[in-house]
Amino acid sequence: MSIHEDIKKRFVRLSKGQRKVAQFVMDNPTTVIANGAAEVGRLANVSESTVIRFCYAMDLSGYVELQDEIRGYIMSQDVGANLQPTYTKKLTNTSFGKVMQRDSQNIQETIHLINDQQIQKCSKWMHEADNIYILGTRYNASVANWLSNTLKTLRANIKQLRLDSDDLVNQINSMGEHTTLIVLSFDKQIVDIKTIVEIAKVKKVKIIAITGSAFSPIREYASALFTLGTKNHSSLDIAPVLISFLHALIEEMINQDKDHYEKYQQLYEQVESNVLFLDAVREKQVF
């Protein structure tokens, strides 16, 4: 039974809040795959703990397993192969269909521009790092937040650098040669980012820079540089390419030691569920 069918079967037995989550999951499967439980809770207008309780109500070990089930369901549908020609034509003629086709084309074009050896080298740096810092400003901040939260489910010592944080100086000072810094730089105004990567280079940090231009000012400080898109691409064009690229980079890191990351992920889910359970107990005691 697919996750979609299982949700429909159990829907009437779910609580009011869990039904909101169930409906959101069925209506927005790709959003669930791309975001953490807290963000899905916000979008579904429920708490993060309700999202996790929904996972347990579905007999899942946690949110990560829900994402895996949804991903498997989407892949099993094999939408592209099963669509009728007339429907395919209708789909590609719609405005949203054309946008999604353009996103797919941009991702395909980017694949041919990426150096596989460089990807392998960066994934090894991430795997072997004592600490991983992530920096993204303005509209890149939300992607940096997604990357940070995703990596936290796989390994320890993940920190997101925020330019407005009181702890920024201490974070920079704690960097060293066993640190990996991932920089998302698609802004024209990158003075603050440039200052941070300059300091990081002096401290022998391995800097993975992901930019929108091969001539980005931070290229001279980067240990590895990946250019996504062209000057003709807008930030909306780049966003799906960036998420897809980061997903691939994470998977390459996991491939360095699959057993290790799977065990850490299971432990993370267990600790998270215990914390949520204690929060639920405290809520009952209060009321």
Coordinates of N, CA and C in Angstrom, one line a residue, residues 1-211:
M1 N 0.8 -1.2 0.0 CA 0.0 0.0 0.0 C 0.9 1.2 0.0
S2 N 0.6 2.2 -0.9 CA 1.4 3.4 -1.0 C 1.1 4.3 0.2
I3 N 1.9 5.3 0.5 CA 1.7 6.2 1.6 C 0.5 7.1 1.3
H4 N 0.2 7.4 0.1 CA -1.0 8.1 -0.3 C -2.3 7.4 0.1
E5 N -2.3 6.1 -0.3 CA -3.5 5.2 0.1 C -3.6 5.0 1.6
D6 N -2.4 4.9 2.2 CA -2.4 4.6 3.7 C -3.0 5.9 4.4
I7 N -2.6 7.1 4.0 CA -3.1 8.3 4.6 C -4.7 8.3 4.4
K8 N -5.2 8.0 3.3 CA -6.6 8.0 3.0 C -7.3 7.0 3.9
K9 N -6.7 5.9 4.1 CA -7.3 4.8 4.9 C -7.4 5.2 6.4
R10 N -6.3 5.9 6.9 CA -6.3 6.3 8.3 C -6.8 7.7 8.6
F11 N -7.2 8.4 7.6 CA -7.6 9.8 7.8 C -8.6 10.0 8.9
V12 N -9.7 9.2 8.9 CA -10.8 9.5 9.8 C -10.4 9.2 11.3
R13 N -9.3 8.5 11.5 CA -8.8 8.2 12.8 C -7.8 9.2 13.3
L14 N -7.4 10.1 12.5 CA -6.4 11.1 12.9 C -7.1 12.3 13.7
S15 N -6.3 12.9 14.5 CA -6.8 14.1 15.2 C -7.0 15.3 14.2
K16 N -7.6 16.3 14.7 CA -7.9 17.4 13.8 C -6.6 18.0 13.2
G17 N -5.6 18.2 14.1 CA -4.3 18.8 13.7 C -3.6 17.8 12.7
Q18 N -3.7 16.5 13.0 CA -3.0 15.6 12.1 C -3.7 15.5 10.8
R19 N -5.0 15.7 10.7 CA -5.7 15.7 9.4 C -5.2 16.9 8.6
K20 N -4.9 18.0 9.2 CA -4.3 19.1 8.4 C -3.0 18.7 7.8
V21 N -2.2 18.0 8.6 CA -0.9 17.6 8.1 C -1.1 16.6 7.0
A22 N -2.0 15.6 7.2 CA -2.3 14.6 6.1 C -2.7 15.3 4.8
Q23 N -3.6 16.3 4.9 CA -4.1 16.9 3.7 C -3.0 17.7 3.0
F24 N -2.1 18.3 3.8 CA -1.0 19.1 3.3 C 0.0 18.1 2.6
V25 N 0.3 17.0 3.2 CA 1.2 16.0 2.6 C 0.7 15.5 1.3
M26 N -0.6 15.2 1.2 CA -1.2 14.7 -0.1 C -1.2 15.8 -1.2
D27 N -1.4 17.0 -0.7 CA -1.5 18.1 -1.7 C -0.1 18.7 -2.1
N28 N 0.9 18.5 -1.2 CA 2.2 19.1 -1.5 C 3.3 18.2 -1.2
P29 N 3.4 17.0 -1.9 CA 4.4 16.0 -1.6 C 5.8 16.5 -1.8
T30 N 6.1 17.3 -2.8 CA 7.4 17.8 -3.1 C 7.9 18.8 -2.0
T31 N 6.9 19.5 -1.5 CA 7.3 20.5 -0.4 C 7.7 19.8 0.8
V32 N 7.0 18.6 1.1 CA 7.4 17.8 2.3 C 8.8 17.2 2.1
I33 N 9.1 16.8 0.9 CA 10.4 16.2 0.7 C 11.5 17.3 0.8
A34 N 11.3 18.5 0.4 CA 12.3 19.5 0.4 C 12.4 20.3 1.7
N35 N 11.5 20.1 2.7 CA 11.6 20.9 3.9 C 11.5 20.1 5.1
G36 N 11.9 20.7 6.3 CA 11.9 20.0 7.5 C 10.5 20.0 8.2
A37 N 10.4 19.2 9.3 CA 9.1 19.1 9.9 C 8.6 20.5 10.4
A38 N 9.5 21.3 10.9 CA 9.0 22.6 11.4 C 8.4 23.5 10.3
E39 N 9.1 23.5 9.2 CA 8.6 24.3 8.1 C 7.2 23.8 7.5
V40 N 7.1 22.5 7.5 CA 5.8 21.9 7.0 C 4.7 22.2 8.0
G41 N 5.1 22.1 9.3 CA 4.1 22.5 10.3 C 3.6 23.9 10.2
R42 N 4.6 24.8 9.9 CA 4.2 26.3 9.7 C 3.3 26.4 8.5
L43 N 3.6 25.7 7.4 CA 2.8 25.9 6.2 C 1.4 25.2 6.3
A44 N 1.4 24.2 7.2 CA 0.1 23.5 7.4 C -0.7 24.1 8.5
N45 N -0.1 25.1 9.2 CA -0.7 25.9 10.3 C -0.9 25.0 11.5
V46 N 0.1 24.1 11.8 CA 0.1 23.3 13.0 C 1.5 23.4 13.6
S47 N 1.7 22.8 14.8 CA 3.0 22.7 15.4 C 3.9 21.6 14.8
E48 N 5.2 21.8 15.0 CA 6.2 20.7 14.6 C 5.8 19.4 15.2
S49 N 5.5 19.5 16.5 CA 5.2 18.2 17.2 C 4.0 17.5 16.6
T50 N 3.0 18.3 16.1 CA 1.8 17.7 15.4 C 2.3 16.9 14.2
V51 N 3.2 17.5 13.5 CA 3.7 16.8 12.2 C 4.4 15.5 12.6
I52 N 5.2 15.5 13.7 CA 5.9 14.3 14.1 C 4.8 13.3 14.6
R53 N 3.8 13.7 15.4 CA 2.8 12.8 15.9 C 2.0 12.2 14.7
F54 N 1.8 13.0 13.6 CA 1.2 12.4 12.4 C 2.0 11.3 11.9
C55 N 3.4 11.4 11.9 CA 4.3 10.4 11.4 C 4.1 9.1 12.2
Y56 N 4.0 9.3 13.5 CA 3.8 8.1 14.4 C 2.4 7.5 14.2
A57 N 1.4 8.3 13.9 CA 0.1 7.8 13.7 C 0.0 7.0 12.4
M58 N 1.0 7.3 11.5 CA 1.1 6.5 10.3 C 2.0 5.3 10.4
D59 N 2.4 5.0 11.7 CA 3.3 3.9 12.0 C 4.7 4.1 11.3
L60 N 5.1 5.3 11.2 CA 6.5 5.6 10.7 C 7.4 6.0 11.9
S61 N 8.7 5.7 11.7 CA 9.6 6.0 12.8 C 9.9 7.5 13.0
G62 N 9.5 8.3 12.0 CA 9.7 9.7 12.2 C 9.6 10.5 10.9
Y63 N 9.9 11.7 10.9 CA 9.7 12.6 9.7 C 10.6 12.2 8.5
V64 N 11.8 11.7 8.7 CA 12.7 11.3 7.6 C 12.1 10.1 6.9
E65 N 11.5 9.2 7.6 CA 10.8 8.0 7.0 C 9.6 8.5 6.2
L66 N 8.9 9.5 6.6 CA 7.8 10.0 5.9 C 8.3 10.6 4.5
Q67 N 9.4 11.3 4.6 CA 10.0 11.9 3.4 C 10.4 10.7 2.4
D68 N 11.0 9.7 3.0 CA 11.4 8.5 2.1 C 10.2 7.9 1.5
E69 N 9.1 7.7 2.2 CA 7.9 7.1 1.7 C 7.3 7.9 0.6
I70 N 7.3 9.2 0.8 CA 6.7 10.1 -0.2 C 7.6 10.1 -1.5
R71 N 8.9 10.1 -1.3 CA 9.8 10.1 -2.4 C 9.6 8.8 -3.2
G72 N 9.5 7.7 -2.5 CA 9.3 6.4 -3.2 C 7.9 6.4 -3.9
Y73 N 6.9 7.0 -3.3 CA 5.6 7.0 -4.0 C 5.7 7.8 -5.3
I74 N 6.3 9.0 -5.2 CA 6.4 9.8 -6.4 C 7.2 9.1 -7.5
M75 N 8.3 8.4 -7.2 CA 9.1 7.7 -8.1 C 8.3 6.5 -8.7
S76 N 7.5 5.8 -7.9 CA 6.7 4.7 -8.3 C 5.6 5.0 -9.3
Q77 N 5.2 6.3 -9.3 CA 4.1 6.7 -10.2 C 4.6 6.8 -11.6
D78 N 5.9 7.1 -11.8 CA 6.6 7.1 -13.1 C 5.7 8.0 -14.0
V79 N 5.4 9.2 -13.5 CA 4.5 10.1 -14.2 C 4.8 10.3 -15.7
G80 N 6.1 10.6 -16.0 CA 6.5 10.8 -17.3 C 6.2 9.7 -18.3
A81 N 6.4 8.4 -17.8 CA 6.2 7.3 -18.7 C 4.7 6.9 -18.9
N82 N 3.9 7.3 -17.9 CA 2.5 6.8 -17.9 C 1.5 7.9 -18.5
L83 N 2.0 9.1 -18.7 CA 1.1 10.1 -19.2 C 0.7 9.8 -20.6
Q84 N -0.6 10.0 -20.9 CA -1.0 9.9 -22.3 C -0.5 11.0 -23.1
P85 N -0.1 10.8 -24.4 CA 0.4 11.9 -25.2 C -0.4 13.2 -25.2
T86 N -1.8 13.0 -25.3 CA -2.6 14.2 -25.3 C -2.5 15.0 -24.0
Y87 N -2.4 14.2 -22.9 CA -2.3 14.9 -21.6 C -1.0 15.6 -21.5
T88 N 0.1 14.9 -22.0 CA 1.4 15.5 -21.9 C 1.4 16.8 -22.6
K89 N 0.8 16.8 -23.8 CA 0.8 18.0 -24.6 C 0.1 19.1 -23.9
K90 N -1.1 18.8 -23.2 CA -1.9 19.7 -22.5 C -1.1 20.3 -21.3
L91 N -0.3 19.4 -20.6 CA 0.4 19.7 -19.4 C 1.5 20.7 -19.8
T92 N 2.3 20.5 -20.9 CA 3.4 21.3 -21.3 C 2.9 22.6 -21.8
N93 N 1.6 22.7 -22.2 CA 1.1 24.0 -22.7 C 0.6 24.9 -21.6
T94 N 0.5 24.4 -20.4 CA 0.1 25.2 -19.3 C 1.2 26.0 -18.8
S95 N 0.9 27.2 -18.1 CA 2.0 28.0 -17.7 C 2.9 27.3 -16.6
F96 N 2.3 26.6 -15.7 CA 3.1 26.0 -14.6 C 3.9 24.8 -15.3
G97 N 3.3 24.1 -16.3 CA 4.0 23.1 -16.9 C 5.3 23.6 -17.6
K98 N 5.2 24.7 -18.3 CA 6.3 25.3 -19.0 C 7.4 25.7 -18.0
V99 N 7.0 26.2 -16.8 CA 7.9 26.6 -15.8 C 8.7 25.4 -15.3
M100 N 8.0 24.3 -15.0 CA 8.6 23.1 -14.5 C 9.5 22.5 -15.6
Q101 N 9.1 22.6 -16.9 CA 10.0 22.1 -17.9 C 11.3 22.9 -18.0
R102 N 11.1 24.2 -17.8 CA 12.3 25.1 -17.9 C 13.3 24.8 -16.7
D103 N 12.7 24.5 -15.5 CA 13.5 24.1 -14.3 C 14.3 22.8 -14.6
S104 N 13.5 21.9 -15.2 CA 14.2 20.6 -15.6 C 15.3 20.8 -16.6
Q105 N 15.1 21.6 -17.5 CA 16.1 21.9 -18.6 C 17.3 22.6 -17.9
N106 N 17.1 23.5 -17.0 CA 18.2 24.2 -16.4 C 19.0 23.2 -15.5
I107 N 18.4 22.3 -14.9 CA 19.1 21.3 -14.1 C 19.9 20.4 -15.0
Q108 N 19.3 19.9 -16.1 CA 20.0 19.1 -17.1 C 21.2 19.8 -17.6
E109 N 21.1 21.1 -17.9 CA 22.2 21.8 -18.5 C 23.3 22.0 -17.4
T110 N 22.9 22.1 -16.2 CA 23.9 22.3 -15.1 C 24.7 21.0 -14.9
I111 N 24.1 19.8 -15.0 CA 24.7 18.5 -14.8 C 26.0 18.5 -15.7
H112 N 25.9 18.9 -16.9 CA 27.1 18.9 -17.8 C 28.2 19.8 -17.5
L113 N 27.9 20.8 -16.6 CA 28.9 21.8 -16.3 C 29.6 21.5 -15.0
I114 N 29.2 20.5 -14.3 CA 29.7 20.1 -13.0 C 30.9 19.1 -13.2
N115 N 32.0 19.4 -12.5 CA 33.1 18.5 -12.6 C 33.0 17.4 -11.5
D116 N 32.8 16.1 -11.9 CA 32.6 15.0 -11.0 C 33.7 14.9 -9.9
Q117 N 34.9 15.1 -10.4 CA 36.1 14.9 -9.4 C 36.0 16.0 -8.3
Q118 N 35.6 17.2 -8.7 CA 35.4 18.3 -7.8 C 34.3 18.0 -6.8
I119 N 33.2 17.4 -7.2 CA 32.1 17.0 -6.3 C 32.6 16.0 -5.3
Q120 N 33.4 15.0 -5.8 CA 33.9 13.9 -4.9 C 34.8 14.5 -3.9
K121 N 35.6 15.5 -4.3 CA 36.6 16.1 -3.3 C 35.8 16.9 -2.3
C122 N 34.8 17.6 -2.7 CA 34.0 18.4 -1.7 C 33.2 17.6 -0.8
S123 N 32.6 16.5 -1.3 CA 31.9 15.6 -0.4 C 32.8 14.9 0.6
K124 N 34.0 14.7 0.3 CA 35.0 14.1 1.2 C 35.4 15.2 2.3
W125 N 35.5 16.4 1.9 CA 35.8 17.5 2.8 C 34.6 17.5 3.8
M126 N 33.4 17.5 3.4 CA 32.3 17.5 4.3 C 32.2 16.3 5.2
H127 N 32.6 15.2 4.7 CA 32.5 14.0 5.5 C 33.6 14.0 6.6
E128 N 34.8 14.5 6.3 CA 35.9 14.5 7.2 C 36.0 15.7 8.1
A129 N 35.2 16.7 7.8 CA 35.3 17.9 8.6 C 34.8 17.8 10.1
D130 N 35.5 18.4 11.0 CA 35.1 18.5 12.4 C 33.9 19.3 12.5
N131 N 33.8 20.4 11.7 CA 32.7 21.4 11.7 C 32.4 21.8 10.3
I132 N 31.1 21.9 10.0 CA 30.6 22.5 8.7 C 29.9 23.8 9.0
Y133 N 30.3 24.8 8.4 CA 29.6 26.1 8.5 C 28.9 26.4 7.2
I134 N 27.7 27.0 7.2 CA 27.0 27.3 6.0 C 26.6 28.8 6.0
L135 N 26.9 29.5 4.9 CA 26.7 30.9 4.8 C 25.9 31.3 3.6
G136 N 24.8 31.9 3.8 CA 24.0 32.4 2.7 C 23.2 33.6 3.1
T137 N 23.2 34.7 2.3 CA 22.5 35.9 2.8 C 21.3 36.2 1.9
R138 N 20.5 37.1 2.3 CA 19.3 37.6 1.6 C 18.5 36.4 1.2
Y139 N 18.1 36.2 -0.2 CA 17.3 35.1 -0.6 C 18.0 33.8 -0.5
N140 N 19.3 33.8 -0.3 CA 20.0 32.5 -0.1 C 19.9 32.0 1.3
A141 N 19.5 32.9 2.2 CA 19.4 32.5 3.6 C 18.5 31.3 3.9
S142 N 17.3 31.3 3.2 CA 16.4 30.2 3.4 C 16.9 28.9 2.9
V143 N 17.7 28.9 1.8 CA 18.3 27.7 1.3 C 19.4 27.2 2.2
A144 N 20.2 28.2 2.8 CA 21.2 27.9 3.7 C 20.6 27.2 5.0
N145 N 19.4 27.7 5.4 CA 18.7 27.2 6.5 C 18.2 25.7 6.2
W146 N 17.7 25.5 5.0 CA 17.3 24.1 4.6 C 18.5 23.2 4.6
L147 N 19.6 23.7 4.1 CA 20.8 22.8 4.0 C 21.3 22.5 5.4
S148 N 21.3 23.5 6.3 CA 21.8 23.3 7.7 C 20.9 22.3 8.4
N149 N 19.6 22.5 8.3 CA 18.7 21.5 9.0 C 18.8 20.1 8.5
T150 N 19.0 20.0 7.2 CA 19.1 18.7 6.6 C 20.4 18.0 7.0
L151 N 21.5 18.7 7.0 CA 22.8 18.1 7.5 C 22.8 17.8 9.0
K152 N 22.0 18.5 9.7 CA 21.9 18.2 11.2 C 21.3 16.9 11.5
T153 N 20.5 16.4 10.5 CA 19.9 15.0 10.7 C 20.9 13.9 10.4
L154 N 22.0 14.3 9.8 CA 23.0 13.3 9.3 C 24.3 13.3 10.1
R155 N 24.7 14.5 10.7 CA 25.9 14.5 11.4 C 25.9 15.7 12.4
A156 N 26.9 15.7 13.3 CA 27.0 16.7 14.3 C 27.8 17.9 13.8
N157 N 27.8 19.0 14.6 CA 28.6 20.2 14.4 C 28.3 20.9 13.1
I158 N 27.0 21.1 12.8 CA 26.6 21.9 11.7 C 26.1 23.3 12.2
K159 N 26.7 24.3 11.6 CA 26.3 25.7 12.1 C 26.1 26.6 10.9
Q160 N 25.0 27.4 11.0 CA 24.7 28.3 10.0 C 25.1 29.7 10.4
L161 N 25.9 30.3 9.6 CA 26.4 31.7 9.9 C 25.4 32.7 9.6
R162 N 25.1 33.6 10.5 CA 24.1 34.7 10.3 C 24.9 36.0 10.5
L163 N 24.8 36.9 9.5 CA 25.6 38.1 9.7 C 25.1 39.0 10.8
D164 N 23.8 38.8 11.2 CA 23.2 39.6 12.3 C 23.4 39.0 13.7
S165 N 24.1 37.8 13.7 CA 24.2 37.1 15.0 C 25.3 37.7 15.9
D166 N 25.0 37.7 17.2 CA 26.0 38.2 18.1 C 27.1 37.2 18.3
D167 N 26.9 36.0 17.8 CA 27.9 34.9 18.0 C 28.8 34.8 16.7
L168 N 28.6 35.7 15.7 CA 29.3 35.5 14.4 C 30.8 35.5 14.6
V169 N 31.3 36.5 15.4 CA 32.8 36.6 15.6 C 33.4 35.3 16.2
N170 N 32.7 34.8 17.2 CA 33.1 33.6 17.9 C 33.1 32.4 16.9
Q171 N 32.1 32.3 16.1 CA 32.0 31.3 15.1 C 33.2 31.3 14.1
I172 N 33.5 32.5 13.6 CA 34.6 32.7 12.7 C 35.9 32.3 13.4
N173 N 36.1 32.7 14.6 CA 37.3 32.4 15.4 C 37.5 30.9 15.6
S174 N 36.4 30.2 15.7 CA 36.5 28.8 16.0 C 36.8 27.9 14.7
M175 N 36.9 28.6 13.6 CA 37.2 27.8 12.3 C 38.7 27.5 12.3
G176 N 39.0 26.4 11.6 CA 40.4 26.0 11.4 C 40.5 25.1 10.2
E177 N 41.7 24.4 10.1 CA 41.9 23.6 8.9 C 41.1 22.4 8.8
H178 N 40.4 22.0 9.8 CA 39.5 20.9 9.8 C 38.0 21.3 9.7
T179 N 37.8 22.6 9.2 CA 36.5 23.1 9.0 C 36.2 23.2 7.5
T180 N 34.9 22.9 7.2 CA 34.5 23.1 5.8 C 33.4 24.2 5.8
L181 N 33.6 25.2 5.0 CA 32.6 26.3 4.9 C 31.9 26.3 3.5
I182 N 30.6 26.2 3.5 CA 29.8 26.2 2.3 C 29.2 27.6 2.1
V183 N 29.5 28.2 1.0 CA 29.1 29.6 0.8 C 28.1 29.6 -0.4
L184 N 26.9 30.2 -0.2 CA 26.0 30.4 -1.3 C 26.0 31.8 -1.6
S185 N 26.5 32.2 -2.7 CA 26.7 33.6 -3.1 C 26.1 33.9 -4.5
F186 N 24.9 34.4 -4.5 CA 24.3 34.8 -5.7 C 23.9 36.3 -5.7
D187 N 24.3 37.0 -4.6 CA 24.0 38.4 -4.5 C 25.1 39.3 -5.1
K188 N 24.7 40.4 -5.6 CA 25.6 41.4 -6.1 C 26.4 42.1 -5.0
Q189 N 25.7 42.3 -3.9 CA 26.4 42.9 -2.7 C 26.9 41.8 -1.8
I190 N 28.2 41.5 -1.9 CA 28.8 40.4 -1.2 C 30.0 40.9 -0.3
V191 N 30.0 42.1 0.1 CA 31.1 42.7 0.8 C 31.3 41.9 2.1
D192 N 30.2 41.6 2.8 CA 30.4 40.9 4.1 C 30.8 39.5 3.9
I193 N 30.3 38.8 2.9 CA 30.6 37.5 2.5 C 32.1 37.4 2.2
K194 N 32.6 38.4 1.4 CA 34.0 38.4 1.0 C 34.9 38.5 2.2
T195 N 34.5 39.3 3.1 CA 35.3 39.5 4.4 C 35.5 38.2 5.1
I196 N 34.3 37.4 5.2 CA 34.3 36.2 6.0 C 35.2 35.1 5.3
V197 N 35.1 35.0 3.9 CA 35.8 34.0 3.2 C 37.3 34.3 3.2
E198 N 37.6 35.6 3.2 CA 39.1 36.0 3.3 C 39.7 35.5 4.6
I199 N 39.0 35.7 5.7 CA 39.4 35.3 7.0 C 39.5 33.8 7.0
A200 N 38.5 33.1 6.5 CA 38.4 31.7 6.5 C 39.6 31.1 5.7
K201 N 40.0 31.7 4.6 CA 41.1 31.2 3.8 C 42.4 31.3 4.6
V202 N 42.6 32.4 5.3 CA 43.8 32.6 6.1 C 43.9 31.5 7.2
K203 N 42.7 31.0 7.7 CA 42.6 30.0 8.7 C 42.7 28.6 8.1
K204 N 42.9 28.5 6.8 CA 43.1 27.2 6.1 C 41.8 26.4 6.1
V205 N 40.6 27.1 6.1 CA 39.3 26.5 6.0 C 39.1 26.0 4.6
K206 N 38.5 24.9 4.4 CA 38.1 24.4 3.0 C 36.8 25.1 2.6
I207 N 36.9 25.9 1.6 CA 35.7 26.7 1.2 C 35.1 26.2 0.0
I208 N 33.8 25.8 0.1 CA 33.1 25.4 -1.1 C 32.1 26.5 -1.5
A209 N 32.4 27.2 -2.6 CA 31.7 28.4 -3.0 C 30.7 28.0 -4.1
I210 N 29.4 28.3 -4.0 CA 28.4 28.0 -5.0 C 27.9 29.4 -5.4
T211 N 28.1 29.8 -6.6 CA 27.8 31.1 -7.1 C 27.0 31.1 -8.4

